[in-house]
Amino acid sequence: MLIKKKLSLLSFLLFCIHCFGQTIKIKEDRINQVVSFSNEKINMQLDYRDKANIFSLTINNQNLIESNAGIYSEIKTATSTYSSLKLLSKPSLHIVGNTITLSNIVYGDAHVSINETWKFIVTTKDIRFDIDRTLSKPIQAEQIASPVFMFNHINDWEGAYQDYGGLAWFYLFNTKLDTYGVHSRSSAFWNSKTNNGLNISANAPGKQIAMSYSRTKDDKLAYRIVESEKEMPLRFDSGTNRRRYVRDTTAVWAPITIHAGKNSQSILLSYFDFKERYGRGNFVGVNGDEVSAVLNTIAHIGVIDKQHFGGNSWHTPYGPICLHEQYIAQMGLGINDEAYLKGYQDCLDYYRYHAIKPDGKVWPRWAYSNEDAMPGIFTDKGFYEAQWGYLLDANPDFVTNVSELYDQTGNKVWVKGQQQACEKALDWILKRDGNNNGLVEMIPDNHSEGKSSDWIDIIWASYENAFVNAKLYHALLLWTDIEKQLGNKAKADYYAGFAEKLKANFNKPVSDGGFWDAASKCYIHWRDKDGSIHGTNMVTPINFMAISYGICDNENRKKIILDAIEEQMQKEHLFFWPICLYSYKEGEGKDWQFPFPNYENGDLFLSWGALGINAYASYKPALALKYVRNVLAQFAKDGLAFQRYGRAKQDGLGDDILSGNSLTVVGLYQAIYGINPLYNRFYLNPHITAELAGTKINYNFRGQKLQIGLNLNEYSVSNGHYSIESNHDFGFYATGQSLFYFNGKNEKVSLKATTEFNNLHLDIKSWGNDKISWSQSSVITKSGKINYRLFQLKPNTFYNITINNKIVEHKKSDASGSLLFNWKTGKGTDEILISIP
């Protein structure tokens, strides 16, 4: 008998190997009633002795679950806990091919019976876990886990990305029983140190899915999946029920009724290599691990939940979203994740319907609770007017975020859907130019009213506010271009005209009604209706915006501002720019802002980092790089998990953690590396120093993985098939068998190359009015034809086409300035010159 058993087991193992190869293995231990099953990266062990649970989960040889609980089903009511860890009958196991089915998983009590069937389908790429559940009668459930994954330790994973681009960052789970609930259908768990990633996605046809993450009393990570008939409601706070992050409890969701009968769901587990999916390239001159960590963590935490994106983290006690922040889309440039871009599109659609009043005014904030709202001035969805005043920068910032997100996605259908909302938001605030000088006015006329009007919300900026008008100028320029693309010339002309007037009056000296104060070497913050000027203390965001947004185009004035800021930075040895260099005057802000420096009267807010980096990058890129390094060094010390840094000690302060702390690194990407995805091209405009030469950045762009090469006066973009190299800024786009080159920042294509093969490299040598030259090469060794079309040449003009120092054609451009010719390619490099004889 013993020999027969050994032969039977051997036959079973040989059968598995024969049928599934080396990567899929299924082994049943009938004595201990355990089934082990695995593919190359995932190994699971199922215990079915008087219970049903996965007691062991190993990912790429790292054991992540090993306990008597592990992965199991659980339903809690007010009086009972029902769990697949305690069954009422013996389950039945069947293995057919690569499918393991465990049926008759019955648990409950005398009042209710829950019968589940678990099915595991093992493939080389993933393991599918199907759960069919039948309830004998309805249950009022206090908590549901279908199932719960009990990972060994909270630190086994650094975080989990949601399907809309949010992040559960476990670094912020400071205390036991901290719990975060989200409306997501997937979680991508990852650890940058082990390089392991586990994607868990759930699907229940016709049902809603929610998930929660909890730090347990014994420091494990409990990950629960919940299915429900409607969107899962939140438990806290009573009367508002919007709180996603709770402390001292795992009960983030409100009780729901689970109806009698059958329901089904499917869970898919798959491994991913963290560096392969999220690796950002080879960084030279900065710490690449720190750059990646900032963009992979801090940048995401303002995404509170599906359709709720902002700059304040979900960890913040009252969980606010500031719609008066113009950089939420901009952070997507650094995050560089399609899920974030798609998630923010959905969010802005939600805001379009729920965050804009019928007259066009944008609600400036949303929060878990109403504690920060003007009394009674809030909606049932949670949007509100802040207690400090009417924050009018919400209107231009909505438009800026729509515009900059459109540049990253190129989704013209989506931005067309936002057109009416953006026009309403702009038109509402443009009507506030009561004296017709191009500068819109705030609701308070004088600072003595003690009400704010912008992001610096306890400084009493009033009447004509440079902070809001600078943001408005930026929004007008962005939206003017979109109106042109959408064919609305009248609106485009109107917005462009208003922007032109705004800029002209903004730049006037304060004595002539403008914001420039030569005596203070800066643009002021605001002017009261009585003509008095306020905020002459070098408010850095205003002055950075004036430079970065193109309001200040006087090179000498730019130098005065930037040199004055740097001089003070050197004196105080600050690692980052303070919100203002000097103190506001008594009475210009809330009383506890004084004495200086304190909070919005002098502390360091990193959310303005991208603007500062942009302002310095084209002036003195070495200074811009210095502050990038400073912020990265601070991240290495404390994770940047604060609201701000104190001026006196440069220490982290505030529990209102801001994702904007990542914006200095976003500025590194956008202004120093020059990475700028635009609606019809990828635009590269670097301002690097010699220390950064040799940097290679991996970048996702419209479904393509680009590699950006950065050397001094030698920049390149490649998608693996097509590449362009140039010694100055340019635009790149490739699709199918065509490659497009955009000269400089021109939004119109300059050269189109169409090939018979799928490979071409262009090295642009010069691009002038009368002379254009480039070289072409390919790794394809056989000869093939390339059709070239040049655009924006002189119309009806003859050009010589010279290839390898030989004139091969003398051809005339058409009436639109387009010129078409073709050439072949093969081994070696061809030098091409287009010139007027």
Tab-separated table of N, CA, C and O in Angstrom, residues 423-499:
chain	number	residue	atom	x	y	z
A	423	GLU	N	-15.675	78.361	-19.683
A	423	GLU	CA	-16.132	79.696	-20.077
A	423	GLU	C	-16.942	80.348	-18.967
A	423	GLU	O	-16.779	81.551	-18.687
A	424	LYS	N	-17.798	79.561	-18.322
A	424	LYS	CA	-18.581	80.106	-17.205
A	424	LYS	C	-17.661	80.584	-16.075
A	424	LYS	O	-17.864	81.661	-15.496
A	425	ALA	N	-16.659	79.761	-15.762
A	425	ALA	CA	-15.746	80.110	-14.668
A	425	ALA	C	-14.954	81.372	-14.996
A	425	ALA	O	-14.773	82.246	-14.135
A	426	LEU	N	-14.477	81.480	-16.229
A	426	LEU	CA	-13.723	82.681	-16.621
A	426	LEU	C	-14.637	83.905	-16.695
A	426	LEU	O	-14.285	84.981	-16.191
A	427	ASP	N	-15.774	83.741	-17.315
A	427	ASP	CA	-16.664	84.895	-17.500
A	427	ASP	C	-17.125	85.457	-16.155
A	427	ASP	O	-17.274	86.677	-16.005
A	428	TRP	N	-17.334	84.573	-15.173
A	428	TRP	CA	-17.765	85.055	-13.859
A	428	TRP	C	-16.721	85.992	-13.267
A	428	TRP	O	-17.041	87.074	-12.770
A	429	ILE	N	-15.456	85.591	-13.317
A	429	ILE	CA	-14.438	86.418	-12.666
A	429	ILE	C	-14.065	87.625	-13.519
A	429	ILE	O	-13.721	88.688	-12.985
A	430	LEU	N	-14.163	87.506	-14.838
A	430	LEU	CA	-13.837	88.663	-15.689
A	430	LEU	C	-14.829	89.796	-15.479
A	430	LEU	O	-14.493	90.978	-15.646
A	431	LYS	N	-16.054	89.448	-15.094
A	431	LYS	CA	-17.044	90.493	-14.817
A	431	LYS	C	-16.691	91.317	-13.581
A	431	LYS	O	-17.294	92.369	-13.350
A	432	ARG	N	-15.715	90.849	-12.830
A	432	ARG	CA	-15.335	91.571	-11.621
A	432	ARG	C	-14.298	92.673	-11.889
A	432	ARG	O	-13.720	93.227	-10.948
A	433	ASP	N	-14.069	92.967	-13.126
A	433	ASP	CA	-13.223	94.121	-13.467
A	433	ASP	C	-14.115	95.359	-13.552
A	433	ASP	O	-14.441	95.863	-14.633
A	434	GLY	N	-14.484	95.859	-12.389
A	434	GLY	CA	-15.454	96.947	-12.345
A	434	GLY	C	-14.962	98.258	-12.910
A	434	GLY	O	-15.753	99.048	-13.442
A	435	ASN	N	-13.671	98.521	-12.828
A	435	ASN	CA	-13.142	99.794	-13.341
A	435	ASN	C	-12.488	99.658	-14.718
A	435	ASN	O	-11.827	100.575	-15.205
A	436	ASN	N	-12.657	98.466	-15.325
A	436	ASN	CA	-12.232	98.238	-16.711
A	436	ASN	C	-10.736	98.489	-16.944
A	436	ASN	O	-10.326	98.964	-17.994
A	437	ASN	N	-9.925	98.110	-15.961
A	437	ASN	CA	-8.474	98.273	-16.142
A	437	ASN	C	-7.759	96.942	-16.363
A	437	ASN	O	-6.535	96.875	-16.346
A	438	GLY	N	-8.542	95.865	-16.548
A	438	GLY	CA	-7.947	94.554	-16.815
A	438	GLY	C	-7.553	93.793	-15.562
A	438	GLY	O	-7.084	92.657	-15.663
A	439	LEU	N	-7.730	94.384	-14.391
A	439	LEU	CA	-7.413	93.726	-13.129
A	439	LEU	C	-8.717	93.459	-12.384
A	439	LEU	O	-9.428	94.402	-12.022
A	440	VAL	N	-9.038	92.183	-12.173
A	440	VAL	CA	-10.308	91.860	-11.526
A	440	VAL	C	-10.220	92.164	-10.034
A	440	VAL	O	-9.140	92.119	-9.434
A	441	GLU	N	-11.379	92.483	-9.451
A	441	GLU	CA	-11.421	92.864	-8.042
A	441	GLU	C	-11.977	91.736	-7.186
A	441	GLU	O	-12.843	90.987	-7.618
A	442	MET	N	-11.471	91.685	-5.966
A	442	MET	CA	-11.916	90.701	-5.003
A	442	MET	C	-13.216	91.177	-4.346
A	442	MET	O	-13.663	92.294	-4.546
A	443	ILE	N	-13.803	90.326	-3.525
A	443	ILE	CA	-15.050	90.701	-2.853
A	443	ILE	C	-14.810	91.711	-1.720
A	443	ILE	O	-15.496	92.714	-1.656
A	444	PRO	N	-13.825	91.502	-0.843
A	444	PRO	CA	-13.546	92.571	0.129
A	444	PRO	C	-12.846	93.748	-0.553
A	444	PRO	O	-11.981	93.557	-1.412
A	445	ASP	N	-13.227	94.966	-0.153
A	445	ASP	CA	-12.618	96.176	-0.714
A	445	ASP	C	-11.369	96.598	0.042
A	445	ASP	O	-10.472	97.219	-0.537
A	446	ASN	N	-11.307	96.269	1.327
A	446	ASN	CA	-10.199	96.727	2.151
A	446	ASN	C	-9.781	95.652	3.138
A	446	ASN	O	-10.609	94.866	3.618
A	447	HIS	N	-8.507	95.629	3.447
A	447	HIS	CA	-7.983	94.596	4.337
A	447	HIS	C	-8.550	94.705	5.738
A	447	HIS	O	-8.565	93.718	6.492
A	448	SER	N	-9.053	95.854	6.088
A	448	SER	CA	-9.624	96.037	7.422
A	448	SER	C	-10.881	95.202	7.639
A	448	SER	O	-11.304	94.994	8.780
A	449	GLU	N	-11.456	94.658	6.552
A	449	GLU	CA	-12.617	93.779	6.680
A	449	GLU	C	-12.239	92.419	7.258
A	449	GLU	O	-13.103	91.643	7.672
A	450	GLY	N	-10.922	92.099	7.253
A	450	GLY	CA	-10.468	90.834	7.832
A	450	GLY	C	-10.915	89.606	7.073
A	450	GLY	O	-11.193	88.561	7.669
A	451	LYS	N	-10.984	89.703	5.760
A	451	LYS	CA	-11.367	88.571	4.912
A	451	LYS	C	-10.313	88.369	3.818
A	451	LYS	O	-9.768	89.329	3.281
A	452	SER	N	-10.075	87.104	3.502
A	452	SER	CA	-9.062	86.791	2.493
A	452	SER	C	-9.698	86.581	1.135
A	452	SER	O	-10.928	86.552	0.996
A	453	SER	N	-8.841	86.370	0.127
A	453	SER	CA	-9.363	86.193	-1.233
A	453	SER	C	-8.545	85.218	-2.061
A	453	SER	O	-8.849	85.016	-3.235
A	454	ASP	N	-7.506	84.591	-1.463
A	454	ASP	CA	-6.679	83.682	-2.253
A	454	ASP	C	-6.092	82.582	-1.376
A	454	ASP	O	-6.439	82.452	-0.197
A	455	TRP	N	-5.180	81.805	-1.947
A	455	TRP	CA	-4.576	80.636	-1.289
A	455	TRP	C	-3.945	81.001	0.047
A	455	TRP	O	-3.982	80.211	0.998
A	456	ILE	N	-3.354	82.186	0.153
A	456	ILE	CA	-2.752	82.640	1.416
A	456	ILE	C	-3.906	83.146	2.266
A	456	ILE	O	-4.167	84.347	2.372
A	457	ASP	N	-4.607	82.229	2.901
A	457	ASP	CA	-5.992	82.480	3.283
A	457	ASP	C	-6.214	83.177	4.612
A	457	ASP	O	-7.355	83.476	4.963
A	458	ILE	N	-5.153	83.448	5.367
A	458	ILE	CA	-5.364	84.280	6.554
A	458	ILE	C	-4.504	85.545	6.482
A	458	ILE	O	-4.151	86.144	7.494
A	459	ILE	N	-4.209	85.940	5.262
A	459	ILE	CA	-3.696	87.274	4.954
A	459	ILE	C	-4.831	87.974	4.210
A	459	ILE	O	-5.402	87.404	3.277
A	460	TRP	N	-5.136	89.201	4.593
A	460	TRP	CA	-6.376	89.835	4.146
A	460	TRP	C	-6.224	90.591	2.826
A	460	TRP	O	-6.469	91.785	2.735
A	461	ALA	N	-5.833	89.861	1.784
A	461	ALA	CA	-5.687	90.463	0.454
A	461	ALA	C	-7.053	90.883	-0.080
A	461	ALA	O	-7.996	90.086	-0.062
A	462	SER	N	-7.146	92.099	-0.590
A	462	SER	CA	-8.438	92.669	-0.975
A	462	SER	C	-8.372	93.366	-2.325
A	462	SER	O	-7.298	93.539	-2.916
A	463	TYR	N	-9.525	93.730	-2.813
A	463	TYR	CA	-9.743	94.538	-4.026
A	463	TYR	C	-8.905	94.034	-5.201
A	463	TYR	O	-9.203	92.960	-5.734
A	464	GLU	N	-7.878	94.741	-5.617
A	464	GLU	CA	-7.062	94.294	-6.759
A	464	GLU	C	-5.874	93.492	-6.227
A	464	GLU	O	-4.928	94.039	-5.654
A	465	ASN	N	-5.951	92.174	-6.453
A	465	ASN	CA	-5.048	91.204	-5.839
A	465	ASN	C	-4.124	90.645	-6.922
A	465	ASN	O	-4.577	89.986	-7.865
A	466	ALA	N	-2.820	90.888	-6.791
A	466	ALA	CA	-1.856	90.424	-7.800
A	466	ALA	C	-1.785	88.901	-7.848
A	466	ALA	O	-1.559	88.316	-8.915
A	467	PHE	N	-1.970	88.242	-6.713
A	467	PHE	CA	-1.913	86.782	-6.646
A	467	PHE	C	-2.995	86.182	-7.545
A	467	PHE	O	-2.716	85.318	-8.392
A	468	VAL	N	-4.230	86.628	-7.394
A	468	VAL	CA	-5.345	86.104	-8.188
A	468	VAL	C	-5.215	86.537	-9.645
A	468	VAL	O	-5.469	85.740	-10.562
A	469	ASN	N	-4.813	87.766	-9.903
A	469	ASN	CA	-4.703	88.242	-11.278
A	469	ASN	C	-3.583	87.541	-12.045
A	469	ASN	O	-3.712	87.308	-13.249
A	470	ALA	N	-2.502	87.181	-11.361
A	470	ALA	CA	-1.444	86.413	-12.028
A	470	ALA	C	-1.964	85.041	-12.432
A	470	ALA	O	-1.709	84.564	-13.547
A	471	LYS	N	-2.695	84.398	-11.542
A	471	LYS	CA	-3.288	83.108	-11.879
A	471	LYS	C	-4.278	83.245	-13.032
A	471	LYS	O	-4.348	82.384	-13.926
A	472	LEU	N	-5.042	84.321	-13.012
A	472	LEU	CA	-6.028	84.547	-14.074
A	472	LEU	C	-5.345	84.726	-15.413
A	472	LEU	O	-5.805	84.188	-16.435
A	473	TYR	N	-4.257	85.460	-15.439
A	473	TYR	CA	-3.514	85.663	-16.696
A	473	TYR	C	-3.084	84.311	-17.278
A	473	TYR	O	-3.241	84.061	-18.478
A	474	HIS	N	-2.543	83.475	-16.433
A	474	HIS	CA	-2.084	82.155	-16.880
A	474	HIS	C	-3.244	81.344	-17.450
A	474	HIS	O	-3.130	80.743	-18.535
A	475	ALA	N	-4.373	81.341	-16.755
A	475	ALA	CA	-5.544	80.593	-17.223
A	475	ALA	C	-6.052	81.140	-18.551
A	475	ALA	O	-6.445	80.375	-19.441
A	476	LEU	N	-6.055	82.459	-18.703
A	476	LEU	CA	-6.543	83.076	-19.946
A	476	LEU	C	-5.687	82.672	-21.143
A	476	LEU	O	-6.209	82.365	-22.227
A	477	LEU	N	-4.371	82.673	-20.966
A	477	LEU	CA	-3.501	82.277	-22.073
A	477	LEU	C	-3.734	80.822	-22.459
A	477	LEU	O	-3.840	80.492	-23.650
A	478	LEU	N	-3.807	79.945	-21.465
A	478	LEU	CA	-4.017	78.528	-21.750
A	478	LEU	C	-5.353	78.299	-22.443
A	478	LEU	O	-5.437	77.551	-23.439
A	479	TRP	N	-6.402	78.935	-21.928
A	479	TRP	CA	-7.721	78.675	-22.472
A	479	TRP	C	-7.927	79.350	-23.827
A	479	TRP	O	-8.685	78.841	-24.664
A	480	THR	N	-7.260	80.443	-24.073
A	480	THR	CA	-7.322	81.082	-25.394
A	480	THR	C	-6.881	80.096	-26.475
A	480	THR	O	-7.537	79.971	-27.523
A	481	ASP	N	-5.791	79.392	-26.225
A	481	ASP	CA	-5.301	78.415	-27.209
A	481	ASP	C	-6.317	77.301	-27.429
A	481	ASP	O	-6.502	76.830	-28.562
A	482	ILE	N	-6.984	76.888	-26.364
A	482	ILE	CA	-7.958	75.803	-26.505
A	482	ILE	C	-9.195	76.285	-27.260
A	482	ILE	O	-9.746	75.554	-28.097
A	483	GLU	N	-9.625	77.507	-26.988
A	483	GLU	CA	-10.759	78.062	-27.752
A	483	GLU	C	-10.433	78.105	-29.242
A	483	GLU	O	-11.293	77.821	-30.087
A	484	LYS	N	-9.206	78.416	-29.584
A	484	LYS	CA	-8.788	78.403	-30.996
A	484	LYS	C	-8.913	77.000	-31.573
A	484	LYS	O	-9.426	76.815	-32.682
A	485	GLN	N	-8.437	76.018	-30.810
A	485	GLN	CA	-8.511	74.633	-31.290
A	485	GLN	C	-9.952	74.171	-31.448
A	485	GLN	O	-10.251	73.360	-32.336
A	486	LEU	N	-10.830	74.690	-30.588
A	486	LEU	CA	-12.235	74.292	-30.645
A	486	LEU	C	-13.034	75.141	-31.620
A	486	LEU	O	-14.246	74.969	-31.757
A	487	GLY	N	-12.364	76.060	-32.296
A	487	GLY	CA	-12.996	76.827	-33.367
A	487	GLY	C	-13.803	78.022	-32.925
A	487	GLY	O	-14.590	78.572	-33.707
A	488	ASN	N	-13.629	78.472	-31.682
A	488	ASN	CA	-14.393	79.618	-31.193
A	488	ASN	C	-13.495	80.847	-31.200
A	488	ASN	O	-12.909	81.240	-30.192
A	489	LYS	N	-13.377	81.491	-32.367
A	489	LYS	CA	-12.472	82.633	-32.520
A	489	LYS	C	-12.914	83.820	-31.676
A	489	LYS	O	-12.081	84.539	-31.103
A	490	ALA	N	-14.216	84.032	-31.558
A	490	ALA	CA	-14.706	85.194	-30.809
A	490	ALA	C	-14.288	85.102	-29.347
A	490	ALA	O	-13.800	86.082	-28.763
A	491	LYS	N	-14.471	83.928	-28.744
A	491	LYS	CA	-14.063	83.758	-27.354
A	491	LYS	C	-12.545	83.840	-27.214
A	491	LYS	O	-12.021	84.431	-26.258
A	492	ALA	N	-11.838	83.247	-28.152
A	492	ALA	CA	-10.376	83.282	-28.093
A	492	ALA	C	-9.882	84.727	-28.131
A	492	ALA	O	-8.991	85.116	-27.362
A	493	ASP	N	-10.442	85.513	-29.007
A	493	ASP	CA	-10.032	86.925	-29.118
A	493	ASP	C	-10.377	87.692	-27.844
A	493	ASP	O	-9.605	88.544	-27.388
A	494	TYR	N	-11.538	87.405	-27.268
A	494	TYR	CA	-11.964	88.092	-26.051
A	494	TYR	C	-11.009	87.788	-24.904
A	494	TYR	O	-10.527	88.696	-24.203
A	495	TYR	N	-10.698	86.512	-24.699
A	495	TYR	CA	-9.811	86.138	-23.600
A	495	TYR	C	-8.389	86.655	-23.834
A	495	TYR	O	-7.724	87.111	-22.896
A	496	ALA	N	-7.921	86.596	-25.073
A	496	ALA	CA	-6.584	87.101	-25.378
A	496	ALA	C	-6.504	88.608	-25.134
A	496	ALA	O	-5.511	89.116	-24.597
A	497	GLY	N	-7.538	89.315	-25.524
A	497	GLY	CA	-7.567	90.758	-25.315
A	497	GLY	C	-7.565	91.132	-23.847
A	497	GLY	O	-6.889	92.079	-23.424
A	498	PHE	N	-8.342	90.385	-23.050
A	498	PHE	CA	-8.375	90.658	-21.615
A	498	PHE	C	-7.006	90.378	-20.997
A	498	PHE	O	-6.514	91.151	-20.159
A	499	ALA	N	-6.376	89.279	-21.413
A	499	ALA	CA	-5.054	88.933	-20.884
A	499	ALA	C	-4.033	90.013	-21.215
A	499	ALA	O	-3.185	90.366	-20.379
